[in-house]
mmCIF file of C-alpha atoms in Angstrom:
data_model
loop_
_atom_site.group_PDB
_atom_site.id
_atom_site.type_symbol
_atom_site.label_atom_id
_atom_site.label_comp_id
_atom_site.label_asym_id
_atom_site.label_seq_id
_atom_site.Cartn_x
_atom_site.Cartn_y
_atom_site.Cartn_z
ATOM 1 C CA MET A 1 113.807 87.539 82.799
ATOM 2 C CA LYS A 2 110.672 89.475 83.659
ATOM 3 C CA LYS A 3 112.100 92.246 85.752
ATOM 4 C CA ILE A 4 109.523 92.448 88.571
ATOM 5 C CA ILE A 5 108.869 89.398 90.736
ATOM 6 C CA THR A 6 106.045 89.351 93.281
ATOM 7 C CA ILE A 7 105.856 86.651 95.920
ATOM 8 C CA SER A 8 102.749 85.590 97.798
ATOM 9 C CA ARG A 9 103.375 82.887 100.359
ATOM 10 C CA GLN A 10 101.828 80.765 103.055
ATOM 11 C CA TYR A 11 103.156 81.512 106.529
ATOM 12 C CA GLY A 12 106.185 79.358 107.298
ATOM 13 C CA SER A 13 106.695 78.266 103.687
ATOM 14 C CA GLY A 14 110.004 80.116 103.346
ATOM 15 C CA GLY A 15 108.687 82.517 100.724
ATOM 16 C CA ARG A 16 110.487 85.496 102.199
ATOM 17 C CA GLU A 17 113.807 83.622 102.322
ATOM 18 C CA ILE A 18 113.293 82.483 98.726
ATOM 19 C CA GLY A 19 112.669 86.104 97.749
ATOM 20 C CA GLN A 20 115.814 87.285 99.506
ATOM 21 C CA LYS A 21 117.933 84.632 97.787
ATOM 22 C CA LEU A 22 116.446 85.506 94.387
ATOM 23 C CA ALA A 23 117.261 89.160 95.005
ATOM 24 C CA GLU A 24 120.846 88.256 95.931
ATOM 25 C CA HIS A 25 121.160 86.022 92.872
ATOM 26 C CA TYR A 26 119.973 88.703 90.468
ATOM 27 C CA ASN A 27 121.536 91.543 92.492
ATOM 28 C CA ILE A 28 118.254 93.477 92.579
ATOM 29 C CA PRO A 29 116.375 95.212 95.435
ATOM 30 C CA PHE A 30 114.221 93.188 97.825
ATOM 31 C CA TYR A 31 111.104 94.783 99.292
ATOM 32 C CA ASP A 32 109.032 93.523 102.192
ATOM 33 C CA ASN A 33 108.706 95.748 105.252
ATOM 34 C CA GLU A 34 110.679 98.312 103.273
ATOM 35 C CA ILE A 35 107.429 99.051 101.439
ATOM 36 C CA ILE A 36 105.778 100.051 104.723
ATOM 37 C CA THR A 37 108.733 102.224 105.767
ATOM 38 C CA ARG A 38 108.760 104.087 102.479
ATOM 39 C CA ALA A 39 104.971 104.399 102.309
ATOM 40 C CA ALA A 40 104.959 105.829 105.834
ATOM 41 C CA LYS A 41 107.550 108.445 104.908
ATOM 42 C CA GLU A 42 105.799 109.461 101.700
ATOM 43 C CA SER A 43 102.237 109.454 103.076
ATOM 44 C CA GLY A 44 102.838 110.891 106.504
ATOM 45 C CA PHE A 45 101.155 107.922 108.225
ATOM 46 C CA ALA A 46 103.031 106.209 111.057
ATOM 47 C CA GLU A 47 104.531 102.784 110.290
ATOM 48 C CA GLU A 48 102.454 101.331 113.134
ATOM 49 C CA THR A 49 99.309 102.366 111.286
ATOM 50 C CA PHE A 50 100.253 100.141 108.329
ATOM 51 C CA ALA A 51 100.930 97.201 110.644
ATOM 52 C CA ARG A 52 97.579 97.660 112.408
ATOM 53 C CA ALA A 53 95.761 97.689 109.061
ATOM 54 C CA GLU A 54 97.174 94.242 108.235
ATOM 55 C CA ASP A 55 96.539 92.887 111.719
ATOM 56 C CA LYS A 56 92.850 93.747 111.458
ATOM 57 C CA ALA A 57 92.454 91.229 108.667
ATOM 58 C CA THR A 58 92.326 88.184 110.960
ATOM 59 C CA ASN A 59 88.522 88.089 110.884
ATOM 60 C CA SER A 60 87.035 88.689 107.453
ATOM 61 C CA LEU A 61 83.697 90.088 108.666
ATOM 62 C CA LEU A 62 85.237 92.382 111.255
ATOM 63 C CA TYR A 63 87.858 93.414 108.734
ATOM 64 C CA SER A 64 85.251 94.406 106.163
ATOM 65 C CA LEU A 65 83.390 96.423 108.801
ATOM 66 C CA ALA A 66 86.606 98.053 109.986
ATOM 67 C CA MET A 67 87.647 98.999 106.465
ATOM 68 C CA GLY A 68 84.328 100.615 105.623
ATOM 69 C CA ILE A 69 84.571 101.104 101.876
ATOM 70 C CA ASN A 70 86.207 98.513 99.633
ATOM 71 C CA VAL A 71 88.745 100.179 97.330
ATOM 72 C CA TYR A 72 88.384 97.406 94.754
ATOM 73 C CA GLY A 73 87.593 99.126 91.493
ATOM 74 C CA ASN A 74 87.432 102.543 93.102
ATOM 75 C CA GLN A 75 91.023 103.758 92.896
ATOM 76 C CA ASP A 76 90.139 106.539 90.435
ATOM 77 C CA PHE A 77 87.884 108.290 92.919
ATOM 78 C CA GLY A 78 90.771 109.508 95.068
ATOM 79 C CA PHE A 79 90.843 109.621 98.866
ATOM 80 C CA SER A 80 87.488 111.353 99.300
ATOM 81 C CA GLY A 81 85.227 109.207 101.451
ATOM 82 C CA LEU A 82 87.756 106.396 101.935
ATOM 83 C CA SER A 83 88.485 104.931 105.347
ATOM 84 C CA LEU A 84 91.896 105.420 106.933
ATOM 85 C CA ASP A 85 92.809 101.827 106.156
ATOM 86 C CA ASP A 86 91.866 102.166 102.502
ATOM 87 C CA ARG A 87 94.040 105.271 102.273
ATOM 88 C CA ILE A 88 96.893 103.277 103.786
ATOM 89 C CA PHE A 89 96.412 100.537 101.207
ATOM 90 C CA LEU A 90 96.446 103.086 98.385
ATOM 91 C CA ALA A 91 99.574 104.753 99.802
ATOM 92 C CA GLN A 92 101.277 101.370 99.972
ATOM 93 C CA SER A 93 100.143 100.528 96.442
ATOM 94 C CA ASP A 94 101.584 103.808 95.201
ATOM 95 C CA VAL A 95 104.983 102.881 96.624
ATOM 96 C CA ILE A 96 104.787 99.427 95.013
ATOM 97 C CA ARG A 97 104.187 101.049 91.609
ATOM 98 C CA LYS A 98 107.082 103.451 92.194
ATOM 99 C CA VAL A 99 109.635 100.754 93.093
ATOM 100 C CA ALA A 100 108.511 98.753 90.049
ATOM 101 C CA GLU A 101 109.147 101.818 87.887
ATOM 102 C CA GLU A 102 112.609 102.220 89.398
ATOM 103 C CA GLY A 103 113.820 98.887 88.017
ATOM 104 C CA PRO A 104 114.002 95.121 88.572
ATOM 105 C CA CYS A 105 113.063 94.025 92.080
ATOM 106 C CA ILE A 106 111.452 91.400 94.290
ATOM 107 C CA ILE A 107 108.289 92.411 96.167
ATOM 108 C CA VAL A 108 106.870 90.178 98.919
ATOM 109 C CA GLY A 109 103.183 90.239 99.786
ATOM 110 C CA ARG A 110 100.954 93.330 100.063
ATOM 111 C CA CYS A 111 98.842 92.402 97.038
ATOM 112 C CA ALA A 112 101.705 93.440 94.739
ATOM 113 C CA ASP A 113 100.534 91.027 92.029
ATOM 114 C CA TYR A 114 97.201 92.865 91.902
ATOM 115 C CA VAL A 115 98.697 96.339 92.187
ATOM 116 C CA LEU A 116 100.994 95.656 89.219
ATOM 117 C CA LYS A 117 98.497 93.663 87.141
ATOM 118 C CA GLU A 118 98.580 96.165 84.246
ATOM 119 C CA ARG A 119 102.314 95.613 83.692
ATOM 120 C CA ASP A 120 103.542 92.918 81.323
ATOM 121 C CA ASP A 121 106.989 92.567 82.896
ATOM 122 C CA VAL A 122 105.822 90.976 86.163
ATOM 123 C CA CYS A 123 106.105 87.350 87.281
ATOM 124 C CA ASN A 124 103.773 86.424 90.147
ATOM 125 C CA LEU A 125 104.871 83.548 92.368
ATOM 126 C CA PHE A 126 103.033 81.673 95.106
ATOM 127 C CA ILE A 127 105.042 79.660 97.645
ATOM 128 C CA LYS A 128 103.231 76.966 99.614
ATOM 129 C CA ALA A 129 104.190 73.954 101.726
ATOM 130 C CA ALA A 130 102.762 71.135 103.818
ATOM 131 C CA MET A 131 101.769 72.018 107.372
ATOM 132 C CA THR A 132 104.458 69.785 108.917
ATOM 133 C CA PHE A 133 107.176 71.666 107.026
ATOM 134 C CA ARG A 134 105.710 75.016 108.013
ATOM 135 C CA ILE A 135 105.451 74.024 111.669
ATOM 136 C CA GLU A 136 109.115 72.995 111.684
ATOM 137 C CA ARG A 137 110.114 76.346 110.173
ATOM 138 C CA ALA A 138 107.892 78.307 112.566
ATOM 139 C CA ILE A 139 109.666 76.631 115.479
ATOM 140 C CA SER A 140 113.227 76.778 114.120
ATOM 141 C CA GLU A 141 113.153 80.094 112.232
ATOM 142 C CA TYR A 142 110.670 82.190 114.222
ATOM 143 C CA GLY A 143 111.093 80.697 117.699
ATOM 144 C CA ILE A 144 107.404 79.845 118.064
ATOM 145 C CA GLU A 145 106.479 77.287 120.730
ATOM 146 C CA GLU A 146 105.677 73.889 119.243
ATOM 147 C CA SER A 147 102.277 73.779 120.956
ATOM 148 C CA LYS A 148 101.271 77.095 119.392
ATOM 149 C CA ALA A 149 102.874 76.757 115.946
ATOM 150 C CA ALA A 150 99.881 75.357 114.053
ATOM 151 C CA ASP A 151 97.539 78.026 115.459
ATOM 152 C CA VAL A 152 99.968 80.823 114.608
ATOM 153 C CA ILE A 153 100.320 79.515 111.057
ATOM 154 C CA MET A 154 96.554 79.281 110.505
ATOM 155 C CA LYS A 155 95.966 82.723 112.009
ATOM 156 C CA ASN A 156 98.581 84.344 109.772
ATOM 157 C CA ASP A 157 97.302 82.562 106.674
ATOM 158 C CA LYS A 158 93.781 83.731 107.488
ATOM 159 C CA ARG A 159 95.002 87.298 107.958
ATOM 160 C CA ARG A 160 96.858 87.269 104.634
ATOM 161 C CA GLY A 161 93.920 85.686 102.862
ATOM 162 C CA ASN A 162 91.386 88.163 104.237
ATOM 163 C CA TYR A 163 93.618 91.132 103.470
ATOM 164 C CA TYR A 164 94.089 89.969 99.866
ATOM 165 C CA ASN A 165 90.478 88.921 99.326
ATOM 166 C CA TYR A 166 89.203 92.251 100.617
ATOM 167 C CA HIS A 167 91.486 94.530 98.605
ATOM 168 C CA VAL A 168 91.722 92.461 95.434
ATOM 169 C CA GLY A 169 88.231 91.003 95.309
ATOM 170 C CA GLU A 170 89.596 87.525 94.589
ATOM 171 C CA LYS A 171 90.772 84.605 96.694
ATOM 172 C CA TRP A 172 94.394 84.685 97.787
ATOM 173 C CA THR A 173 94.530 80.899 97.456
ATOM 174 C CA ASP A 174 93.282 80.857 93.832
ATOM 175 C CA LEU A 175 96.436 79.525 92.195
ATOM 176 C CA ASN A 176 95.193 80.650 88.779
ATOM 177 C CA ASN A 177 96.198 84.163 89.830
ATOM 178 C CA TYR A 178 99.885 83.220 89.781
ATOM 179 C CA ASP A 179 102.361 82.408 87.033
ATOM 180 C CA LEU A 180 104.262 79.807 89.044
ATOM 181 C CA VAL A 181 103.397 77.873 92.208
ATOM 182 C CA ILE A 182 106.223 76.238 94.167
ATOM 183 C CA ARG A 183 105.992 73.604 96.931
ATOM 184 C CA SER A 184 108.960 74.577 99.084
ATOM 185 C CA ASP A 185 108.610 71.452 101.228
ATOM 186 C CA LEU A 186 109.202 69.277 98.160
ATOM 187 C CA PHE A 187 111.885 71.402 96.498
ATOM 188 C CA GLY A 188 113.704 72.782 99.531
ATOM 189 C CA ILE A 189 114.507 76.488 99.721
ATOM 190 C CA ASP A 190 117.651 76.483 97.554
ATOM 191 C CA ASN A 191 116.181 74.210 94.888
ATOM 192 C CA ALA A 192 113.060 76.353 94.830
ATOM 193 C CA VAL A 193 115.269 79.339 94.016
ATOM 194 C CA LYS A 194 117.019 77.377 91.246
ATOM 195 C CA SER A 195 113.695 76.239 89.804
ATOM 196 C CA ILE A 196 112.372 79.792 89.725
ATOM 197 C CA CYS A 197 115.539 80.976 87.984
ATOM 198 C CA THR A 198 115.076 78.235 85.402
ATOM 199 C CA TYR A 199 111.453 79.261 84.907
ATOM 200 C CA LEU A 200 112.516 82.879 84.430
ATOM 201 C CA GLY A 201 114.760 81.812 81.613
ATOM 202 C CA GLU A 202 118.192 81.939 83.173
#
């Protein structure tokens, strides 16, 4: 199998759970918030700073203004002149590259597909699902009130999309950016995992 798997996912689609089960199946590390924890330790920024940077992405225009300078295509210029949030993104990206160098792993979100685009041992997955399925999961898995579930889902999808679009320069929802797209509402979580394993050549 390709040793690095990145997972982008719609909110409530079960992408994180699928990633965890893949990691258990292959007995390899799983990285989600662990990326933030490690990036905070190595960069000296507080973990809360990383969380705030992602939260700002709810509104694309305000996010672009808050970020200041887009790092897309400018990584070689170092930290000089970059906004705090761009430095945080670069620190996070550095950790993503390091964990990929350390061996096989699953990385959820954080533009990992873009960060690792120069590697040829990466499989980029996108997990999506119908809104009804995602609402049910938001209620049952995350304890979100039924009346607020749809709004929470759309807000989180918008935040993820804006964050990706800003830093990568491409649309998060452009499925051509991914090697495999899975509808978790049609497959179910466990069958989605099995299908991905089959795709990876197990």
